[in-house]
Amino acid sequence: MSASLPPELDETMDDDGPSACVMAFNANDPSGSAGTSADLTAIASVGAHALPVVTGAYARDTTEIVDHFPFDDEAVTEQARIILEDVPAQVFKVGFVGTPENLSAIAELASDYADIPLVAYMPDLSWWEEDKIDLYQDACTELLLPQTTLLVGNHSTLSRWLLPDWSADKSPSARDIAKAANAFGVPYTLVTGIPLPDQFIDNVLASPTSVLCSEKFERFEAIFTGAGDTLSAALAALIASGTELNEAVTEALSYLDRCLENGFRPGMGHVIPDRLFWAQPESDDDDESTISALEADFEVPPNSTRH
């Protein structure tokens, strides 16, 4: 016989936990560096609930991606549509989904739910075969970008993809990249990792007509895996929670900076962002000044960089 909650508890259960939901399309990453692993932990860390739709799986370690095994588009569609009939999503987040067919399925779904913002992240695909990269990115420009609200990607990755014929001596600016993305219907583009002098990098949110905000950070002397998925997932969660776009970008970049600062190396390869840095126990010497992460709204005292 199943137990039922008392009426007074049953009425309040709907108010517990995060109210914002992010549907995240991504590949499973057995290293825990990127993909669905990054989406789940980053989305939960900034206070939203993830609805993960697995689009395939990587075969990889913490150094490199060896292969990728995609799901077929029907499996992706069924995962998404069934849960959307039960749980409303406030934002779609799309990472690497493996095939043009999966991009087409997600674009069709986004079109059916046109009122839901879509955050798309384009990772570095240099590990893949060149012909597959071309087919995937062509499908992304034709199918997904017209449904995309915010495109996120590294400066070099977005430049090579969206401005392949760029011939000027000076590298394209964030606005140049935003203009190229807007040609396919994207209103906002977040360009990350723009090199600056003295070991700094810039991260710029731009529209075709203006720079909306920028955040500069000092470059870490480490090679990270999963930073882009971490940033885009956190950003999607903040938007889903009702944060205004400029503020969401600033908060997501600050969150990523803390994740990288506390990054760790679980294997013999690259450093993984610690997306749960705020949950790490403090040392005994700091017990008297320790504040819980929840009470401090994640503004916990910075730890030394663990990488």
Coordinates of C-alpha atoms in Angstrom, one line a residue:
M1 CA 0.0 0.0 0.0
S2 CA 1.5 3.4 -1.0
A3 CA 1.7 6.1 1.6
S4 CA 0.2 9.6 1.0
L5 CA 1.4 12.9 2.3
P6 CA -0.6 14.8 4.9
P7 CA -2.7 17.6 3.1
E8 CA -0.7 20.4 4.7
L9 CA 2.6 18.9 3.3
D10 CA 1.1 17.9 0.0
E11 CA 0.0 21.5 -0.7
T12 CA 3.5 22.9 -0.1
M13 CA 5.5 20.3 -2.0
D14 CA 5.2 22.3 -5.3
D15 CA 7.0 25.2 -3.7
D16 CA 10.1 23.3 -2.7
G17 CA 13.2 23.2 -4.9
P18 CA 14.1 25.2 -8.0
S19 CA 11.2 26.5 -10.0
A20 CA 13.1 27.2 -13.2
C21 CA 13.9 24.3 -15.6
V22 CA 16.5 24.1 -18.4
M23 CA 16.2 21.4 -21.1
A24 CA 19.8 20.6 -22.0
F25 CA 20.6 18.7 -25.2
N26 CA 24.1 17.2 -25.0
A27 CA 26.3 14.1 -25.3
N28 CA 27.2 12.0 -22.3
D29 CA 30.9 12.5 -21.2
P30 CA 32.3 9.6 -19.2
S31 CA 35.2 11.8 -17.9
G32 CA 32.7 14.2 -16.2
S33 CA 34.5 17.1 -17.9
A34 CA 31.9 18.4 -20.4
G35 CA 28.6 17.4 -22.0
T36 CA 25.7 16.3 -19.9
S37 CA 27.9 16.1 -16.7
A38 CA 28.7 19.8 -17.0
D39 CA 25.2 20.7 -17.8
L40 CA 23.7 18.9 -14.8
T41 CA 26.1 20.3 -12.2
A42 CA 26.3 23.8 -13.5
I43 CA 22.5 24.2 -13.8
A44 CA 22.0 22.8 -10.3
S45 CA 24.8 25.0 -8.9
V46 CA 23.1 28.2 -9.9
G47 CA 19.7 27.2 -8.7
A48 CA 17.7 25.7 -11.6
H49 CA 16.6 22.1 -12.5
A50 CA 18.1 20.3 -15.5
L51 CA 16.0 18.3 -17.9
P52 CA 18.8 16.4 -19.6
V53 CA 18.2 15.0 -23.1
V54 CA 21.1 12.7 -24.0
T55 CA 22.0 13.0 -27.7
G56 CA 24.9 10.5 -27.8
A57 CA 28.0 9.6 -26.0
Y58 CA 31.7 10.4 -26.1
A59 CA 34.5 7.9 -25.9
R60 CA 37.1 10.0 -24.2
D61 CA 39.4 10.6 -21.3
T62 CA 40.4 13.9 -19.6
T63 CA 42.9 14.6 -22.4
E64 CA 41.1 14.0 -25.7
I65 CA 38.0 12.8 -27.4
V66 CA 38.6 9.5 -29.2
D67 CA 35.1 9.0 -30.7
H68 CA 31.5 9.9 -30.5
F69 CA 28.4 7.7 -30.8
P70 CA 25.2 9.6 -31.6
F71 CA 21.7 8.6 -30.8
D72 CA 19.2 8.7 -33.7
D73 CA 16.9 11.7 -34.0
E74 CA 13.8 9.7 -33.0
A75 CA 15.4 8.9 -29.6
V76 CA 16.3 12.5 -29.0
T77 CA 12.8 13.7 -30.0
E78 CA 11.0 11.2 -27.8
Q79 CA 13.1 12.1 -24.8
A80 CA 12.4 15.8 -25.1
R81 CA 8.7 15.7 -26.1
I82 CA 7.6 13.3 -23.5
I83 CA 9.1 15.2 -20.6
L84 CA 7.9 18.6 -22.0
E85 CA 4.3 17.3 -21.8
D86 CA 4.9 16.9 -18.1
V87 CA 7.4 19.6 -17.0
P88 CA 7.6 23.1 -18.6
A89 CA 11.0 24.3 -19.6
Q90 CA 12.0 28.0 -19.3
V91 CA 15.1 27.7 -21.5
F92 CA 16.6 25.2 -24.1
K93 CA 20.4 24.7 -23.9
V94 CA 22.0 23.0 -26.9
G95 CA 25.6 21.7 -26.7
F96 CA 27.2 19.1 -29.1
V97 CA 24.4 16.8 -30.4
G98 CA 26.4 14.7 -32.9
T99 CA 24.5 14.8 -36.2
P100 CA 22.7 17.1 -38.6
E101 CA 19.6 14.9 -38.1
N102 CA 19.7 15.7 -34.3
L103 CA 20.1 19.4 -35.0
S104 CA 17.1 19.2 -37.3
A105 CA 15.0 17.5 -34.6
I106 CA 16.0 20.0 -32.0
A107 CA 15.3 22.9 -34.3
E108 CA 11.8 21.5 -35.1
L109 CA 11.2 21.2 -31.4
A110 CA 12.4 24.7 -30.7
S111 CA 10.1 26.0 -33.5
D112 CA 7.1 24.3 -31.8
Y113 CA 8.1 25.9 -28.5
A114 CA 9.0 29.3 -30.1
D115 CA 8.4 31.2 -26.9
I116 CA 11.2 29.4 -25.0
P117 CA 14.7 31.0 -25.4
L118 CA 17.4 28.8 -26.8
V119 CA 21.1 29.1 -25.7
A120 CA 23.4 27.3 -28.2
Y121 CA 27.0 26.5 -27.5
M122 CA 29.5 25.6 -30.3
P123 CA 32.4 23.7 -28.9
D124 CA 35.8 23.2 -30.5
L125 CA 35.4 20.3 -33.0
S126 CA 39.0 20.0 -34.1
W127 CA 39.1 16.4 -32.7
W128 CA 36.5 15.3 -35.4
E129 CA 36.9 14.5 -39.1
E130 CA 36.8 17.7 -41.3
D131 CA 33.9 16.6 -43.5
K132 CA 31.8 15.8 -40.4
I133 CA 32.6 19.2 -39.0
D134 CA 31.5 21.0 -42.2
L135 CA 28.3 19.0 -42.4
Y136 CA 27.5 19.6 -38.7
Q137 CA 28.2 23.3 -38.7
D138 CA 26.4 23.9 -42.0
A139 CA 23.3 22.2 -40.4
C140 CA 23.7 24.4 -37.4
T141 CA 23.7 27.6 -39.4
E142 CA 20.8 26.5 -41.5
L143 CA 18.6 24.9 -38.9
L144 CA 19.5 25.8 -35.3
L145 CA 20.8 29.4 -35.5
P146 CA 17.4 30.7 -36.8
Q147 CA 15.9 29.3 -33.6
T148 CA 18.8 30.6 -31.3
T149 CA 18.4 33.5 -28.9
L150 CA 22.0 33.5 -27.6
L151 CA 25.0 31.9 -29.3
V152 CA 28.0 31.1 -27.0
G153 CA 31.5 30.1 -28.2
N154 CA 35.2 30.8 -28.1
H155 CA 36.5 33.6 -30.3
S156 CA 38.7 31.3 -32.4
T157 CA 35.9 28.7 -32.9
L158 CA 33.2 31.2 -33.8
S159 CA 35.6 33.1 -36.1
R160 CA 36.6 29.9 -38.1
W161 CA 33.0 28.8 -38.4
L162 CA 31.1 32.0 -39.1
L163 CA 33.8 34.1 -40.8
P164 CA 35.9 31.5 -42.8
D165 CA 36.8 34.0 -45.4
W166 CA 38.1 36.7 -43.1
S167 CA 41.1 38.3 -44.6
A168 CA 41.8 41.5 -42.6
D169 CA 45.1 41.8 -40.7
K170 CA 43.2 42.3 -37.5
S171 CA 41.2 39.4 -36.1
P172 CA 37.4 39.8 -36.1
S173 CA 35.8 41.6 -33.2
A174 CA 33.0 40.3 -31.1
R175 CA 30.6 42.6 -33.1
D176 CA 31.9 41.2 -36.3
I177 CA 31.1 37.7 -35.1
A178 CA 27.7 38.9 -33.8
K179 CA 26.9 40.4 -37.2
A180 CA 27.8 37.1 -38.9
A181 CA 25.6 35.1 -36.5
N182 CA 22.8 37.6 -36.9
A183 CA 22.8 36.9 -40.7
F184 CA 21.3 33.5 -39.6
G185 CA 18.9 35.0 -37.1
V186 CA 20.8 35.1 -33.9
P187 CA 20.1 38.4 -31.9
Y188 CA 22.9 38.0 -29.2
T189 CA 26.3 36.4 -29.3
L190 CA 28.7 35.8 -26.3
V191 CA 32.3 35.6 -27.6
T192 CA 34.7 34.2 -25.0
G193 CA 38.5 33.9 -24.8
I194 CA 39.4 37.0 -26.7
P195 CA 43.2 37.4 -26.2
L196 CA 44.3 40.6 -24.4
P197 CA 47.8 41.8 -23.4
D198 CA 49.4 40.7 -20.1
Q199 CA 47.8 37.3 -19.9
F200 CA 44.2 38.6 -19.8
I201 CA 41.2 37.5 -21.8
D202 CA 38.0 39.3 -22.7
N203 CA 34.5 38.0 -22.9
V204 CA 32.0 40.1 -24.8
L205 CA 28.3 40.0 -25.2
A206 CA 27.4 41.7 -28.5
S207 CA 24.5 42.3 -30.8
P208 CA 25.0 43.3 -34.5
T209 CA 24.9 46.9 -33.5
S210 CA 26.6 47.2 -30.2
V211 CA 28.7 45.7 -27.4
L212 CA 26.3 45.1 -24.5
C213 CA 28.8 44.1 -21.8
S214 CA 32.3 42.7 -21.4
E215 CA 34.2 41.0 -18.6
K216 CA 38.0 40.6 -18.4
F217 CA 39.7 37.9 -16.5
E218 CA 43.3 36.8 -15.9
R219 CA 44.2 33.7 -17.9
F220 CA 44.9 30.6 -15.8
E221 CA 48.1 28.6 -16.5
A222 CA 46.3 25.3 -17.2
I223 CA 44.4 23.5 -19.9
F224 CA 40.8 23.1 -19.0
T225 CA 38.1 20.7 -20.4
G226 CA 34.5 21.6 -20.1
A227 CA 34.6 25.4 -19.5
G228 CA 32.3 26.2 -22.5
D229 CA 29.6 23.8 -21.4
T230 CA 29.9 25.0 -17.9
L231 CA 29.5 28.6 -18.9
S232 CA 26.6 28.1 -21.3
A233 CA 24.7 25.8 -18.9
A234 CA 25.1 28.3 -16.0
L235 CA 24.0 31.1 -18.3
A236 CA 20.9 29.2 -19.5
A237 CA 20.0 28.5 -15.8
L238 CA 20.3 32.1 -14.9
I239 CA 18.1 33.2 -17.8
A240 CA 15.6 30.6 -16.9
S241 CA 15.5 32.0 -13.4
G242 CA 14.5 35.4 -14.7
T243 CA 17.9 37.1 -14.6
E244 CA 18.3 40.0 -17.2
L245 CA 20.6 39.0 -20.0
N246 CA 23.5 41.4 -19.2
E247 CA 23.5 40.5 -15.5
A248 CA 23.2 36.8 -16.4
V249 CA 26.3 36.9 -18.5
T250 CA 28.2 38.7 -15.8
E251 CA 27.2 36.2 -13.1
A252 CA 27.8 33.2 -15.3
L253 CA 31.3 34.4 -16.2
S254 CA 32.1 35.1 -12.5
Y255 CA 30.8 31.6 -11.7
L256 CA 33.0 30.0 -14.4
D257 CA 36.0 32.0 -13.1
R258 CA 35.5 30.5 -9.6
C259 CA 35.0 27.0 -11.1
L260 CA 38.3 27.3 -13.0
E261 CA 40.1 28.8 -10.0
N262 CA 39.1 25.7 -8.0
G263 CA 39.7 23.3 -10.9
F264 CA 41.1 19.9 -10.3
R265 CA 42.8 17.1 -12.2
P266 CA 41.2 13.8 -11.5
G267 CA 43.3 11.8 -14.0
M268 CA 46.5 12.3 -16.0
G269 CA 45.0 14.8 -18.5
H270 CA 43.4 18.2 -18.4
V271 CA 41.9 20.2 -15.5
I272 CA 38.2 20.0 -14.9
P273 CA 36.3 23.0 -13.6
D274 CA 34.9 22.4 -10.1
R275 CA 31.3 23.4 -10.6
L276 CA 30.5 22.6 -7.0
F277 CA 33.4 24.6 -5.5
W278 CA 31.0 26.2 -3.0
A279 CA 30.3 22.8 -1.5
Q280 CA 33.9 22.0 -0.6
P281 CA 34.6 21.9 3.1
E282 CA 36.7 24.6 4.6
S283 CA 40.0 23.8 6.4
D284 CA 39.9 23.5 10.2
D285 CA 41.8 26.8 10.6
D286 CA 38.9 28.6 8.9
D287 CA 36.1 27.0 10.9
E288 CA 35.2 30.2 12.8
S289 CA 34.8 32.3 9.7
T290 CA 33.1 29.6 7.5
I291 CA 29.8 30.6 6.1
S292 CA 27.5 28.1 4.4
A293 CA 27.3 28.4 0.6
L294 CA 23.5 28.8 0.8
E295 CA 23.6 31.6 3.4
A296 CA 26.3 33.4 1.4
D297 CA 24.5 32.9 -1.9
F298 CA 27.7 31.3 -3.3
E299 CA 29.8 34.2 -2.2
V300 CA 32.1 31.9 -0.2
P301 CA 35.7 32.9 0.6
P302 CA 38.0 32.0 -2.3
N303 CA 40.1 28.9 -2.0
S304 CA 43.5 28.7 -3.5
T305 CA 43.5 27.3 -7.0
R306 CA 43.7 23.6 -6.7
H307 CA 45.2 23.0 -10.2

